Short mmCIF file of C-alpha atoms in Angstrom, two decimals:
data_model
loop_
_atom_site.label_atom_id
_atom_site.label_comp_id
_atom_site.label_asym_id
_atom_site.label_seq_id
_atom_site.Cartn_x
_atom_site.Cartn_y
_atom_site.Cartn_z
CA MET A 688 4.77 -30.77 -5.35
CA ILE A 689 2.54 -30.47 -8.41
CA SER A 690 -0.29 -27.95 -8.00
CA TRP A 691 -3.85 -28.92 -8.99
CA ARG A 692 -3.92 -25.70 -10.98
CA SER A 693 -1.84 -27.35 -13.67
CA TYR A 694 -4.78 -29.78 -14.29
CA VAL A 695 -7.48 -27.09 -14.56
CA ARG A 696 -8.24 -27.92 -18.23
CA GLU A 697 -8.47 -31.65 -17.54
CA ILE A 698 -10.77 -31.02 -14.57
CA GLN A 699 -13.02 -28.78 -16.65
CA VAL A 700 -13.24 -31.41 -19.40
CA GLY A 701 -14.04 -34.07 -16.81
CA ILE A 702 -16.81 -31.99 -15.25
CA LEU A 703 -18.27 -31.24 -18.71
CA CYS A 704 -18.24 -34.94 -19.64
CA THR A 705 -19.97 -35.77 -16.36
CA PHE A 706 -22.72 -33.23 -17.08
CA VAL A 707 -23.18 -34.58 -20.62
CA PHE A 708 -23.30 -38.17 -19.38
CA THR A 709 -25.79 -37.30 -16.62
CA GLY A 710 -27.95 -35.36 -19.06
CA SER A 711 -27.94 -38.26 -21.51
CA LEU A 712 -29.01 -40.67 -18.78
CA PHE A 713 -31.84 -38.32 -17.80
CA LEU A 714 -33.08 -38.02 -21.38
CA LEU A 715 -32.87 -41.80 -21.82
CA TYR A 716 -34.84 -42.30 -18.59
CA ARG A 717 -37.48 -39.75 -19.65
CA GLU A 718 -37.83 -41.36 -23.07
CA SER A 719 -38.24 -44.81 -21.52
CA LYS A 720 -40.90 -43.45 -19.15
CA ILE A 721 -42.78 -41.95 -22.06
CA ARG A 722 -42.54 -45.18 -24.04
CA SER A 723 -43.59 -47.44 -21.19
CA GLY A 724 -45.96 -45.17 -19.32
CA SER A 725 -48.26 -44.05 -22.08
CA GLN A 726 -51.72 -45.45 -21.41
CA LYS A 727 -53.69 -43.31 -23.83
CA GLU A 728 -56.58 -45.02 -25.50
CA ALA A 729 -56.36 -45.16 -29.28
CA LEU A 730 -58.86 -42.92 -31.12
CA GLY A 731 -58.66 -45.04 -34.26
CA ASN A 732 -56.18 -46.17 -36.90
CA VAL A 733 -54.80 -45.41 -40.33
CA SER A 734 -56.92 -47.56 -42.63
CA PHE A 735 -55.13 -46.51 -45.83
CA ARG A 736 -51.87 -44.78 -46.59
CA TYR A 737 -50.57 -43.92 -50.06
CA ARG A 738 -46.86 -43.16 -50.30
CA THR A 739 -45.54 -40.99 -47.45
CA ALA A 740 -47.70 -40.03 -44.48
CA GLN A 741 -46.42 -39.12 -41.03
CA ARG A 742 -47.63 -38.83 -37.44
CA LYS A 743 -46.32 -36.85 -34.44
CA PHE A 744 -47.29 -37.58 -30.85
CA SER A 745 -48.31 -34.58 -28.76
CA ASP A 746 -45.34 -35.11 -26.41
CA ARG A 747 -42.73 -35.57 -29.15
CA MET A 748 -40.83 -33.20 -31.41
CA LEU A 749 -40.06 -35.61 -34.24
CA TRP A 750 -42.35 -36.97 -36.94
CA GLU A 751 -42.47 -40.68 -37.75
CA ASP A 752 -43.66 -42.50 -40.84
CA LEU A 753 -47.13 -44.03 -40.75
CA ASP A 754 -48.11 -47.42 -42.05
CA GLN A 755 -51.51 -48.96 -42.65
CA GLY A 756 -53.03 -50.29 -39.45
CA MET A 757 -51.15 -47.97 -37.10
CA SER A 758 -53.15 -46.51 -34.22
CA VAL A 759 -53.66 -42.78 -33.64
CA PHE A 760 -54.17 -41.14 -30.25
CA ASP A 761 -55.60 -37.97 -28.72
CA ARG A 762 -53.64 -34.83 -29.77
CA ASP A 763 -51.72 -36.73 -32.47
CA SER A 764 -50.82 -34.79 -35.61
CA VAL A 765 -51.08 -36.44 -39.02
CA ARG A 766 -49.68 -34.99 -42.23
CA THR A 767 -49.12 -35.92 -45.88
CA ASP A 768 -46.60 -34.66 -48.41
CA GLU A 769 -47.33 -33.24 -51.86
CA ALA A 770 -47.78 -36.66 -53.52
CA SER A 771 -49.43 -38.73 -50.79
CA GLU A 772 -52.67 -39.18 -48.90
CA ALA A 773 -53.98 -40.94 -45.80
CA VAL A 774 -57.33 -42.16 -44.48
CA VAL A 775 -57.89 -42.19 -40.71
CA PHE A 776 -60.77 -44.27 -39.36
CA LEU A 777 -61.89 -43.32 -35.83
CA ASN A 778 -63.48 -45.73 -33.36
CA SER A 779 -66.76 -43.80 -33.59
CA GLY A 780 -67.03 -44.64 -37.29
CA THR A 781 -65.89 -41.21 -38.49
CA GLN A 782 -63.59 -41.30 -41.52
CA ILE A 783 -61.08 -38.52 -42.29
CA GLU A 784 -59.25 -38.36 -45.60
CA LEU A 785 -56.24 -36.08 -45.99
CA ASP A 786 -55.39 -34.60 -49.39
CA PRO A 787 -51.75 -34.24 -50.45
CA GLN A 788 -49.91 -31.54 -48.48
CA SER A 789 -52.40 -31.56 -45.59
CA MET A 790 -52.14 -31.68 -41.81
CA VAL A 791 -54.66 -32.26 -39.03
CA VAL A 792 -54.51 -32.59 -35.24
CA LEU A 793 -56.94 -35.13 -33.76
CA GLN A 794 -58.63 -34.25 -30.47
CA LEU A 795 -61.24 -35.82 -28.23
CA LYS A 796 -62.65 -33.28 -25.78
CA GLU A 797 -65.52 -34.24 -23.48
CA ASN A 798 -66.30 -37.15 -25.82
CA ARG A 799 -66.52 -34.76 -28.78
CA GLU A 800 -64.30 -35.15 -31.83
CA ILE A 801 -62.42 -31.99 -32.85
CA LEU A 802 -60.19 -31.79 -35.92
CA GLU A 803 -57.70 -28.93 -36.05
CA LEU A 804 -56.91 -28.25 -39.72
CA GLY A 805 -53.36 -26.95 -40.15
CA GLU A 806 -53.22 -26.88 -43.96
CA GLY A 807 -54.61 -28.54 -47.05
CA THR A 808 -57.93 -30.35 -47.45
CA LEU A 809 -59.98 -32.79 -45.38
CA PHE A 810 -62.83 -34.94 -46.62
CA VAL A 811 -64.83 -35.99 -43.56
CA GLN A 812 -67.60 -38.55 -43.13
CA SER A 813 -68.84 -37.98 -39.59
CA ARG A 814 -70.94 -40.44 -37.60
CA LYS A 815 -71.51 -38.04 -34.68
CA ILE A 816 -71.47 -34.28 -34.10
CA LEU A 817 -67.98 -33.10 -35.03
CA SER A 818 -66.06 -29.83 -35.27
CA VAL A 819 -63.27 -28.72 -37.57
CA VAL A 820 -61.34 -25.69 -36.32
CA SER A 821 -58.58 -23.60 -37.87
CA GLY A 822 -57.62 -20.31 -36.23
CA LYS A 823 -60.85 -18.30 -35.73
CA GLU A 824 -62.82 -20.49 -38.14
CA ASP A 825 -65.10 -23.16 -36.65
CA PHE A 826 -67.11 -25.67 -38.70
CA GLU A 827 -69.66 -27.75 -36.76
CA ALA A 828 -71.11 -30.72 -38.63
CA LYS A 829 -74.25 -32.59 -37.69
CA ALA A 830 -74.13 -36.35 -37.23
CA ASP A 831 -73.99 -38.44 -40.43
CA SER A 832 -72.60 -35.58 -42.51
CA GLU A 833 -70.16 -35.70 -45.41
CA PHE A 834 -68.23 -32.57 -46.26
CA GLN A 835 -64.94 -31.26 -47.60
CA ILE A 836 -62.97 -28.34 -46.15
CA SER A 837 -59.98 -26.72 -47.84
CA LYS A 838 -57.59 -24.16 -46.39
CA SER A 839 -55.43 -22.09 -48.71
CA PRO A 840 -53.63 -18.72 -48.53
CA ASP A 841 -56.76 -17.18 -50.12
CA GLY A 842 -59.16 -18.49 -47.48
CA PHE A 843 -61.49 -21.44 -46.80
CA SER A 844 -63.87 -23.39 -48.99
CA LEU A 845 -66.62 -25.75 -47.83
CA ASN A 846 -68.50 -28.32 -49.89
CA VAL A 847 -71.28 -30.28 -48.16
CA ARG A 848 -72.36 -33.52 -49.82
CA LYS A 849 -74.60 -34.79 -47.04
CA GLY A 850 -76.04 -33.33 -43.84
CA GLU A 851 -75.39 -29.78 -42.65
CA VAL A 852 -72.39 -27.74 -41.49
CA ALA A 853 -72.56 -24.48 -39.49
CA TRP A 854 -69.73 -22.02 -40.29
CA ARG A 855 -68.66 -19.60 -37.55
CA GLU A 856 -65.83 -17.09 -37.26
CA GLY A 857 -64.78 -15.93 -33.81
CA GLY A 858 -68.03 -17.30 -32.42
CA VAL A 859 -70.15 -15.34 -34.91
CA SER A 860 -72.28 -17.30 -37.39
CA LYS A 861 -71.35 -16.76 -41.04
CA ALA A 862 -73.35 -19.41 -42.91
CA THR A 863 -75.18 -22.71 -42.61
CA VAL A 864 -74.25 -24.88 -45.56
CA SER A 865 -76.64 -27.72 -46.38
CA GLU A 866 -76.44 -30.80 -48.60
CA GLY A 867 -75.39 -29.99 -52.16
CA GLU A 868 -74.24 -26.44 -51.29
CA GLU A 869 -70.81 -24.82 -51.42
CA ALA A 870 -69.34 -21.78 -49.65
CA TRP A 871 -66.22 -19.68 -50.09
CA ASN A 872 -64.94 -17.58 -47.15
CA GLY A 873 -68.35 -17.79 -45.49
CA SER A 874 -70.48 -16.92 -48.55
CA LYS A 875 -72.44 -19.49 -50.54
CA THR A 876 -71.51 -19.88 -54.21
CA ASN A 877 -73.56 -20.87 -57.26
CA LYS A 878 -72.84 -24.03 -59.22
CA ASN A 879 -72.58 -23.68 -62.98
CA TRP A 880 -71.77 -27.31 -63.53
CA ILE A 881 -72.73 -30.35 -61.48
CA LEU A 882 -69.99 -32.96 -61.65
CA SER A 883 -71.22 -36.56 -61.83
CA LEU A 884 -68.35 -38.99 -62.39
CA PRO A 885 -65.94 -39.86 -60.95
CA GLU A 886 -67.06 -39.09 -57.42
CA GLU A 887 -64.93 -37.10 -55.00
CA SER A 888 -61.88 -39.03 -53.75
CA TYR A 889 -62.70 -42.05 -55.92
CA ARG A 890 -59.94 -44.65 -56.11
CA PHE A 891 -59.16 -46.80 -59.11
CA PHE A 892 -57.21 -50.01 -58.44
CA PRO A 893 -56.29 -51.43 -61.86
CA GLN A 894 -54.31 -54.64 -62.10
CA GLU A 895 -52.45 -53.08 -65.03
CA ASN A 896 -50.36 -49.89 -65.04
CA GLU A 897 -53.09 -47.78 -66.70
CA GLN A 898 -56.73 -46.99 -65.95
CA SER A 899 -59.31 -45.57 -68.35
CA VAL A 900 -61.43 -42.90 -66.61
CA GLU A 901 -64.70 -41.40 -67.86
CA PHE A 902 -65.66 -37.87 -66.73
CA ARG A 903 -69.30 -36.73 -66.77
CA TRP A 904 -71.03 -33.53 -65.68
CA GLU A 905 -74.32 -31.67 -66.09
CA GLY A 906 -75.39 -28.07 -66.66
CA GLY A 907 -73.50 -25.08 -68.02
CA ASN A 908 -72.53 -24.29 -71.58
CA ASP A 909 -69.51 -25.33 -73.59
CA GLY A 910 -66.44 -25.13 -71.43
CA VAL A 911 -62.96 -26.43 -70.76
CA TRP A 912 -62.13 -29.66 -68.96
CA GLU A 913 -59.00 -29.19 -66.82
CA LEU A 914 -56.65 -31.55 -65.03
CA SER A 915 -54.14 -30.65 -62.33
CA SER A 916 -51.79 -32.25 -59.81
CA THR A 917 -52.93 -29.82 -57.07
CA ARG A 918 -56.37 -28.83 -55.80
CA ASP A 919 -55.70 -25.10 -56.33
CA PHE A 920 -54.74 -25.79 -59.99
CA HIS A 921 -51.41 -24.10 -59.48
CA LYS A 922 -50.00 -26.83 -61.75
CA THR A 923 -52.36 -27.46 -64.65
CA LEU A 924 -51.52 -30.65 -66.48
CA GLU A 925 -54.08 -30.46 -69.31
CA SER A 926 -56.88 -28.24 -70.65
CA VAL A 927 -59.32 -29.64 -73.23
CA PRO A 928 -62.26 -27.70 -74.79
CA VAL A 929 -65.42 -29.82 -74.44
CA SER A 930 -69.01 -29.58 -75.58
CA ASP A 931 -70.43 -33.05 -74.99
CA ARG A 932 -70.22 -32.92 -71.17
CA ILE A 933 -68.21 -36.11 -71.25
CA HIS A 934 -64.51 -36.80 -71.54
CA ARG A 935 -62.38 -39.96 -71.47
CA ARG A 936 -58.70 -40.40 -70.84
CA LYS A 937 -56.20 -43.01 -69.62
CA PHE A 938 -54.11 -42.40 -66.53
CA GLN A 939 -51.07 -43.93 -64.92
CA GLU A 940 -50.44 -44.11 -61.18
CA GLY A 941 -50.94 -40.85 -59.32
CA ILE A 942 -53.30 -38.40 -57.61
CA TYR A 943 -55.25 -36.05 -59.90
CA PHE A 944 -57.71 -33.15 -59.63
CA TRP A 945 -60.25 -32.14 -62.26
CA ARG A 946 -62.84 -29.44 -62.92
CA VAL A 947 -64.82 -27.75 -65.68
CA ARG A 948 -64.56 -23.98 -66.31
CA SER A 949 -65.94 -21.45 -68.73
CA ASN A 950 -63.94 -20.23 -71.68
CA ASP A 951 -63.60 -16.76 -70.15
CA ARG A 952 -62.42 -18.25 -66.81
CA GLN A 953 -65.16 -16.42 -64.92
CA ARG A 954 -67.06 -19.52 -63.80
CA THR A 955 -65.75 -22.86 -62.57
CA SER A 956 -67.19 -26.04 -61.13
CA GLU A 957 -66.16 -27.65 -57.88
CA VAL A 958 -62.80 -29.44 -57.86
CA ARG A 959 -62.76 -33.20 -57.46
CA LYS A 960 -59.94 -35.56 -56.66
CA PHE A 961 -59.33 -39.11 -57.84
CA ARG A 962 -56.35 -41.38 -57.78
CA VAL A 963 -55.01 -44.37 -59.71
CA VAL A 964 -53.21 -46.99 -57.61
CA PRO A 965 -52.03 -50.09 -59.49
CA ASN A 966 -53.01 -53.22 -57.58
CA PRO A 967 -51.43 -56.24 -59.31
CA PRO A 968 -52.36 -59.72 -58.08
CA PRO A 969 -50.11 -61.36 -55.45
CA GLU A 970 -47.23 -63.36 -56.88
CA LEU A 971 -47.07 -66.90 -55.48
CA SER A 972 -43.72 -68.41 -54.49
CA TYR A 973 -44.25 -71.82 -52.88
CA PRO A 974 -45.61 -74.51 -53.29
CA LYS A 975 -44.65 -74.57 -56.96
CA LYS A 976 -47.22 -75.35 -59.62
CA ASP A 977 -48.03 -79.10 -59.65
CA GLY A 978 -45.49 -79.64 -56.86
CA MET A 979 -45.43 -82.77 -54.70
CA GLN A 980 -44.14 -83.30 -51.15
CA GLU A 981 -44.19 -86.02 -48.51
CA ASP A 982 -44.13 -83.64 -45.54
CA ARG A 983 -47.70 -83.04 -44.38
CA THR A 984 -46.78 -79.59 -43.05
CA VAL A 985 -46.95 -77.31 -46.07
CA SER A 986 -45.31 -73.87 -46.04
CA PHE A 987 -47.05 -71.30 -48.27
CA THR A 988 -45.13 -68.18 -49.31
CA TRP A 989 -45.82 -65.28 -51.67
CA VAL A 990 -44.42 -61.87 -52.56
CA LYS A 991 -45.44 -58.80 -50.52
CA GLN A 992 -48.09 -56.77 -52.30
CA LYS A 993 -47.59 -53.00 -52.44
CA ILE A 994 -50.82 -51.71 -50.87
CA ALA A 995 -52.09 -54.82 -49.06
CA SER A 996 -53.07 -54.59 -45.39
CA ALA A 997 -53.53 -58.36 -45.10
CA TYR A 998 -54.04 -61.51 -47.15
CA LYS A 999 -56.53 -64.37 -47.36
CA LEU A 1000 -54.95 -67.75 -48.01
CA GLN A 1001 -57.52 -70.04 -49.65
CA ILE A 1002 -56.98 -73.81 -49.98
CA SER A 1003 -59.41 -76.25 -51.56
CA LYS A 1004 -59.65 -79.76 -52.97
CA GLU A 1005 -61.79 -78.35 -55.79
CA SER A 1006 -60.46 -76.09 -58.53
CA ASN A 1007 -63.51 -73.80 -58.18
CA PHE A 1008 -62.83 -73.38 -54.42
CA SER A 1009 -66.35 -74.52 -53.50
CA ASP A 1010 -65.05 -76.08 -50.26
CA ALA A 1011 -62.23 -73.62 -49.58
CA MET A 1012 -60.50 -73.29 -46.22
CA GLU A 1013 -59.59 -69.66 -45.64
CA SER A 1014 -56.97 -68.20 -43.27
CA GLN A 1015 -56.45 -64.48 -42.66
CA VAL A 1016 -52.73 -63.71 -42.70
CA PHE A 1017 -50.88 -60.46 -41.95
CA ARG A 1018 -47.55 -61.55 -43.43
CA THR A 1019 -46.39 -63.31 -46.60
CA ASN A 1020 -46.01 -66.86 -45.30
CA PHE A 1021 -48.13 -69.43 -43.52
CA SER A 1022 -47.88 -73.13 -42.60
CA LEU A 1023 -50.63 -75.73 -42.42
CA THR A 1024 -50.71 -79.48 -41.74
CA LEU A 1025 -52.74 -81.21 -44.44
CA ASP A 1026 -53.86 -84.78 -45.08
CA PRO A 1027 -52.45 -86.54 -48.15
CA GLY A 1028 -54.26 -85.49 -51.30
CA THR A 1029 -54.37 -82.98 -54.15
CA TYR A 1030 -55.07 -79.32 -53.33
CA TYR A 1031 -55.55 -75.97 -55.05
CA TRP A 1032 -54.42 -72.71 -53.46
CA ARG A 1033 -54.48 -68.99 -54.08
CA VAL A 1034 -53.95 -65.73 -52.19
CA VAL A 1035 -56.25 -62.70 -52.05
CA SER A 1036 -54.71 -59.38 -51.01
CA TYR A 1037 -56.94 -56.65 -49.62
CA THR A 1038 -57.13 -53.40 -47.62
CA ASN A 1039 -59.88 -51.78 -45.57
CA LEU A 1040 -61.07 -49.94 -48.67
CA PRO A 1041 -63.60 -51.39 -51.14
CA GLY A 1042 -62.41 -52.57 -54.52
CA THR A 1043 -58.91 -53.57 -53.42
CA ASP A 1044 -59.28 -57.37 -53.47
CA ALA A 1045 -56.69 -58.84 -55.85
CA PHE A 1046 -56.68 -62.57 -56.63
CA SER A 1047 -53.50 -64.47 -57.44
CA GLU A 1048 -53.26 -67.29 -59.94
CA VAL A 1049 -54.48 -70.73 -58.83
CA ARG A 1050 -51.87 -73.40 -58.23
CA ARG A 1051 -52.22 -77.13 -57.69
CA PHE A 1052 -50.00 -79.26 -55.42
CA SER A 1053 -50.09 -82.68 -53.80
CA VAL A 1054 -49.24 -84.07 -50.39
CA VAL A 1055 -48.21 -87.72 -50.67
CA GLY A 1056 -47.43 -90.14 -47.85
CA PRO A 1057 -44.00 -91.85 -47.69
CA VAL A 1058 -43.77 -94.99 -49.86
CA GLU A 1059 -43.85 -98.13 -47.66
CA PRO A 1060 -42.02 -101.31 -48.74
CA LYS A 1061 -44.46 -103.93 -50.07
CA SER A 1062 -43.37 -106.47 -47.48
CA ALA A 1063 -43.75 -104.05 -44.63
CA LYS A 1064 -46.64 -104.71 -42.31
CA PRO A 1065 -48.82 -101.67 -41.59
CA VAL A 1066 -48.14 -100.39 -38.10
CA GLU A 1067 -50.87 -98.79 -36.04
CA ILE A 1068 -50.00 -95.60 -34.20
CA SER A 1069 -51.16 -97.09 -30.92
CA GLU A 1070 -48.83 -100.06 -31.51
CA VAL A 1071 -45.96 -97.71 -32.25
CA ARG A 1072 -46.57 -95.76 -29.06
CA SER A 1073 -46.77 -98.87 -26.89
CA LYS A 1074 -43.58 -100.31 -28.32
CA ALA A 1075 -41.81 -96.97 -28.14
CA GLN A 1076 -42.74 -96.65 -24.50
CA GLU A 1077 -41.24 -100.07 -23.76
CA THR A 1078 -37.76 -99.07 -24.83
CA ASP A 1079 -35.23 -96.57 -23.57
CA SER A 1080 -33.45 -96.51 -26.92
CA VAL A 1081 -34.59 -92.91 -27.48
CA SER A 1082 -34.40 -90.43 -24.63
CA LEU A 1083 -36.45 -87.23 -24.96
CA GLU A 1084 -34.29 -84.54 -23.37
CA PHE A 1085 -36.57 -81.51 -23.74
CA PRO A 1086 -39.40 -81.03 -23.11
CA LYS A 1087 -39.29 -83.98 -20.70
CA LYS A 1088 -42.30 -86.09 -19.85
CA GLY A 1089 -44.59 -84.27 -17.42
CA SER A 1090 -42.62 -81.01 -17.64
CA VAL A 1091 -44.07 -77.49 -17.81
CA VAL A 1092 -42.61 -75.15 -20.44
CA ASP A 1093 -42.79 -71.40 -19.86
CA MET A 1094 -43.12 -69.73 -23.30
CA THR A 1095 -43.00 -66.16 -21.95
CA GLY A 1096 -40.83 -64.10 -24.31
CA ARG A 1097 -39.73 -67.10 -26.39
CA GLU A 1098 -39.56 -66.97 -30.16
CA SER A 1099 -39.05 -70.72 -30.61
CA LEU A 1100 -39.26 -74.05 -28.79
CA LEU A 1101 -36.25 -76.37 -29.13
CA PHE A 1102 -37.04 -80.09 -29.01
CA ARG A 1103 -34.03 -82.35 -28.15
CA TRP A 1104 -33.59 -86.10 -27.96
CA LYS A 1105 -30.82 -88.71 -27.74
CA SER A 1106 -30.50 -92.11 -29.39
CA LYS A 1107 -28.19 -94.97 -28.41
CA ASP A 1108 -27.92 -96.03 -32.03
CA SER A 1109 -28.03 -92.77 -33.98
CA ALA A 1110 -25.94 -94.18 -36.84
CA LYS A 1111 -28.73 -96.58 -37.80
CA HIS A 1112 -31.36 -93.92 -37.41
CA PRO A 1113 -30.12 -90.66 -39.03
CA GLU A 1114 -33.60 -89.38 -39.95
CA TRP A 1115 -36.65 -89.00 -37.73
CA LYS A 1116 -40.34 -88.27 -38.06
CA PHE A 1117 -41.23 -85.46 -35.65
CA ARG A 1118 -44.86 -85.03 -34.60
CA LEU A 1119 -46.51 -82.55 -32.26
CA TYR A 1120 -50.03 -83.09 -30.87
CA VAL A 1121 -52.38 -80.96 -28.80
CA ARG A 1122 -54.83 -82.53 -26.38
CA LYS A 1123 -58.35 -81.12 -26.70
CA SER A 1124 -61.39 -82.55 -24.91
CA GLY A 1125 -59.59 -85.83 -24.32
CA LYS A 1126 -58.60 -86.19 -27.98
CA ASP A 1127 -55.15 -85.85 -29.52
CA GLU A 1128 -55.01 -83.56 -32.55
CA LEU A 1129 -51.96 -83.47 -34.83
CA VAL A 1130 -50.77 -79.88 -35.27
CA TYR A 1131 -47.35 -80.39 -36.87
CA GLU A 1132 -45.38 -83.12 -38.62
CA ARG A 1133 -42.14 -83.19 -40.54
CA SER A 1134 -39.00 -85.23 -41.22
CA VAL A 1135 -35.83 -84.02 -39.47
CA LYS A 1136 -32.21 -85.04 -39.32
CA GLY A 1137 -30.03 -85.00 -36.23
CA ASP A 1138 -31.09 -84.91 -32.60
CA ARG A 1139 -32.97 -81.61 -32.32
CA PHE A 1140 -35.59 -79.46 -33.98
CA SER A 1141 -36.38 -75.76 -33.43
CA PHE A 1142 -40.12 -75.15 -33.68
CA ARG A 1143 -40.87 -71.53 -34.66
CA ASP A 1144 -44.48 -71.67 -35.82
CA LEU A 1145 -45.66 -70.46 -32.40
CA GLU A 1146 -49.12 -69.46 -33.58
CA LYS A 1147 -49.94 -73.18 -33.46
CA LEU A 1148 -49.22 -73.24 -29.71
CA ASP A 1149 -51.36 -72.04 -26.85
CA ILE A 1150 -51.62 -72.58 -23.10
CA GLY A 1151 -52.54 -76.24 -22.62
CA THR A 1152 -51.40 -79.86 -22.80
CA PHE A 1153 -49.27 -81.19 -25.67
CA PHE A 1154 -47.21 -84.24 -26.42
CA TRP A 1155 -44.52 -84.85 -28.94
CA SER A 1156 -42.93 -87.88 -30.50
CA VAL A 1157 -39.93 -88.83 -32.61
CA ARG A 1158 -39.78 -92.10 -34.55
CA SER A 1159 -37.12 -93.45 -36.82
CA GLU A 1160 -37.92 -93.21 -40.52
CA ASN A 1161 -36.24 -96.64 -40.94
CA ASP A 1162 -38.11 -98.34 -38.09
CA PRO A 1163 -41.44 -96.83 -36.91
CA THR A 1164 -41.25 -98.84 -33.66
CA PHE A 1165 -37.98 -97.15 -32.72
CA GLY A 1166 -38.87 -93.90 -30.93
CA SER A 1167 -40.49 -92.29 -27.94
CA GLU A 1168 -43.01 -89.64 -26.89
CA ALA A 1169 -43.60 -87.29 -23.97
CA GLU A 1170 -46.45 -85.19 -22.68
CA PHE A 1171 -45.80 -81.62 -21.51
CA LYS A 1172 -47.69 -78.44 -20.71
CA ILE A 1173 -47.28 -74.87 -21.93
CA GLN A 1174 -47.86 -71.86 -19.70
CA LEU A 1175 -47.11 -68.13 -19.53
CA ARG A 1176 -45.92 -66.31 -16.43
CA GLU A 1177 -48.37 -63.51 -17.11
CA ASN A 1178 -51.22 -62.70 -19.44
CA LEU A 1179 -49.53 -61.24 -22.46
CA GLU A 1180 -51.17 -59.49 -25.37
CA ALA A 1181 -51.27 -61.44 -28.61
CA PRO A 1182 -48.12 -60.81 -30.67
CA GLU A 1183 -48.57 -58.15 -33.33
CA THR A 1184 -48.38 -59.44 -36.89
CA LYS A 1185 -48.37 -55.93 -38.26
CA ALA A 1186 -47.26 -52.59 -36.87
CA SER A 1187 -50.02 -51.38 -34.58
CA GLY A 1188 -48.84 -47.81 -34.18
CA ALA A 1189 -49.12 -47.90 -30.40
CA ARG A 1190 -46.52 -45.86 -28.68
CA PRO A 1191 -43.34 -47.88 -28.50
#
């Protein structure tokens, strides 16, 4: 008889595997609960992100990359690396801009916004009373204030451009800094130069790779204009002696900091940031220039633009776009059903920031109807329908007449039909109509081959009554149609066309 003691190692391994498996299941269950059970209300969203910016939920250990349009929640942390920046727009109207190498924790306590500065620099435009805290330091800003706070190993600096900020340490008042004033470690400082242009955090969006920038300032004597890649000027890129209080230079893409200092380095101006972000026009793909097509459903495509949050597709019968139809699109393709004629189209990319609109070239295309034989007698649609309904030569398999289609969770709708004489009718004209206020409105039309068609342009569908038809391209009287309804099992949120940032 074999003793169980001879299998001690196998038993131990089995018990260990069971513990690991059980622990994995528990972690998977906990993660799914967090993902599905989070009902926090979003505080705002990331309105602009340049290069790499990340966010960490309060109940997570890992950081995730941020994209424009993502939502942020209470107790979320947001950070940027040494060559990036981010702009967070809160629901209250407050705007928070993070410098490179900065981190902030967003809080909403008793309906009061609190920003916990971990490192770096924040430029804040508050619409209500707001506090910025970091360790023992507490900065309380009045409503409608604009100010900049920097935290470095040497201490804190505060620059108020609008409104008023009260500076406290450990609950003890240190200074009240008003509009146009600066303070360093709780003590107000004198300005030797007043910088004029460019303004703090100004963004240039050239369509080319370079941007010419003009620097202006007032006050002070002859000094040195300096440029750096960091706000603390640890890395000085250029120093130029100046006497005219104006300086011009061209810049390529990047984030830059500038200031004016005295020759003896005893006096310096404030430090301002600006950035150059190339914003070339969108590149159009299809329709081609001067293209022609018989299909009334036109698919527009273009190349993804680097900084775009969304696009405006503009279509007009006039080259000056005086009668333009405009559609807001969050991806790089869109389909529309157009009447026969000549059209002009272009795409405008944009973000939530001013000055980012970029216009593509203008292209012309034409939609032409199929050429009818001269001897052919024009056939009215009503006549086609009546004749089609009199024959069983075409059987509509799905959706059937009078059926109800549940679109919950579907990504496409497959239309199927059968023909008794498919060899004579290899190509069909597919049409989809929606019934609105007793009228039938054409929403989609195209030529198809075979006995089925997968419809994927679901944004054209909604809950309601539709009917579809297929007719032979060789004989318009040979075909059939069916009415059907679309429903959802439950009220679902509209599908996201861009990452929302809500907890997955």
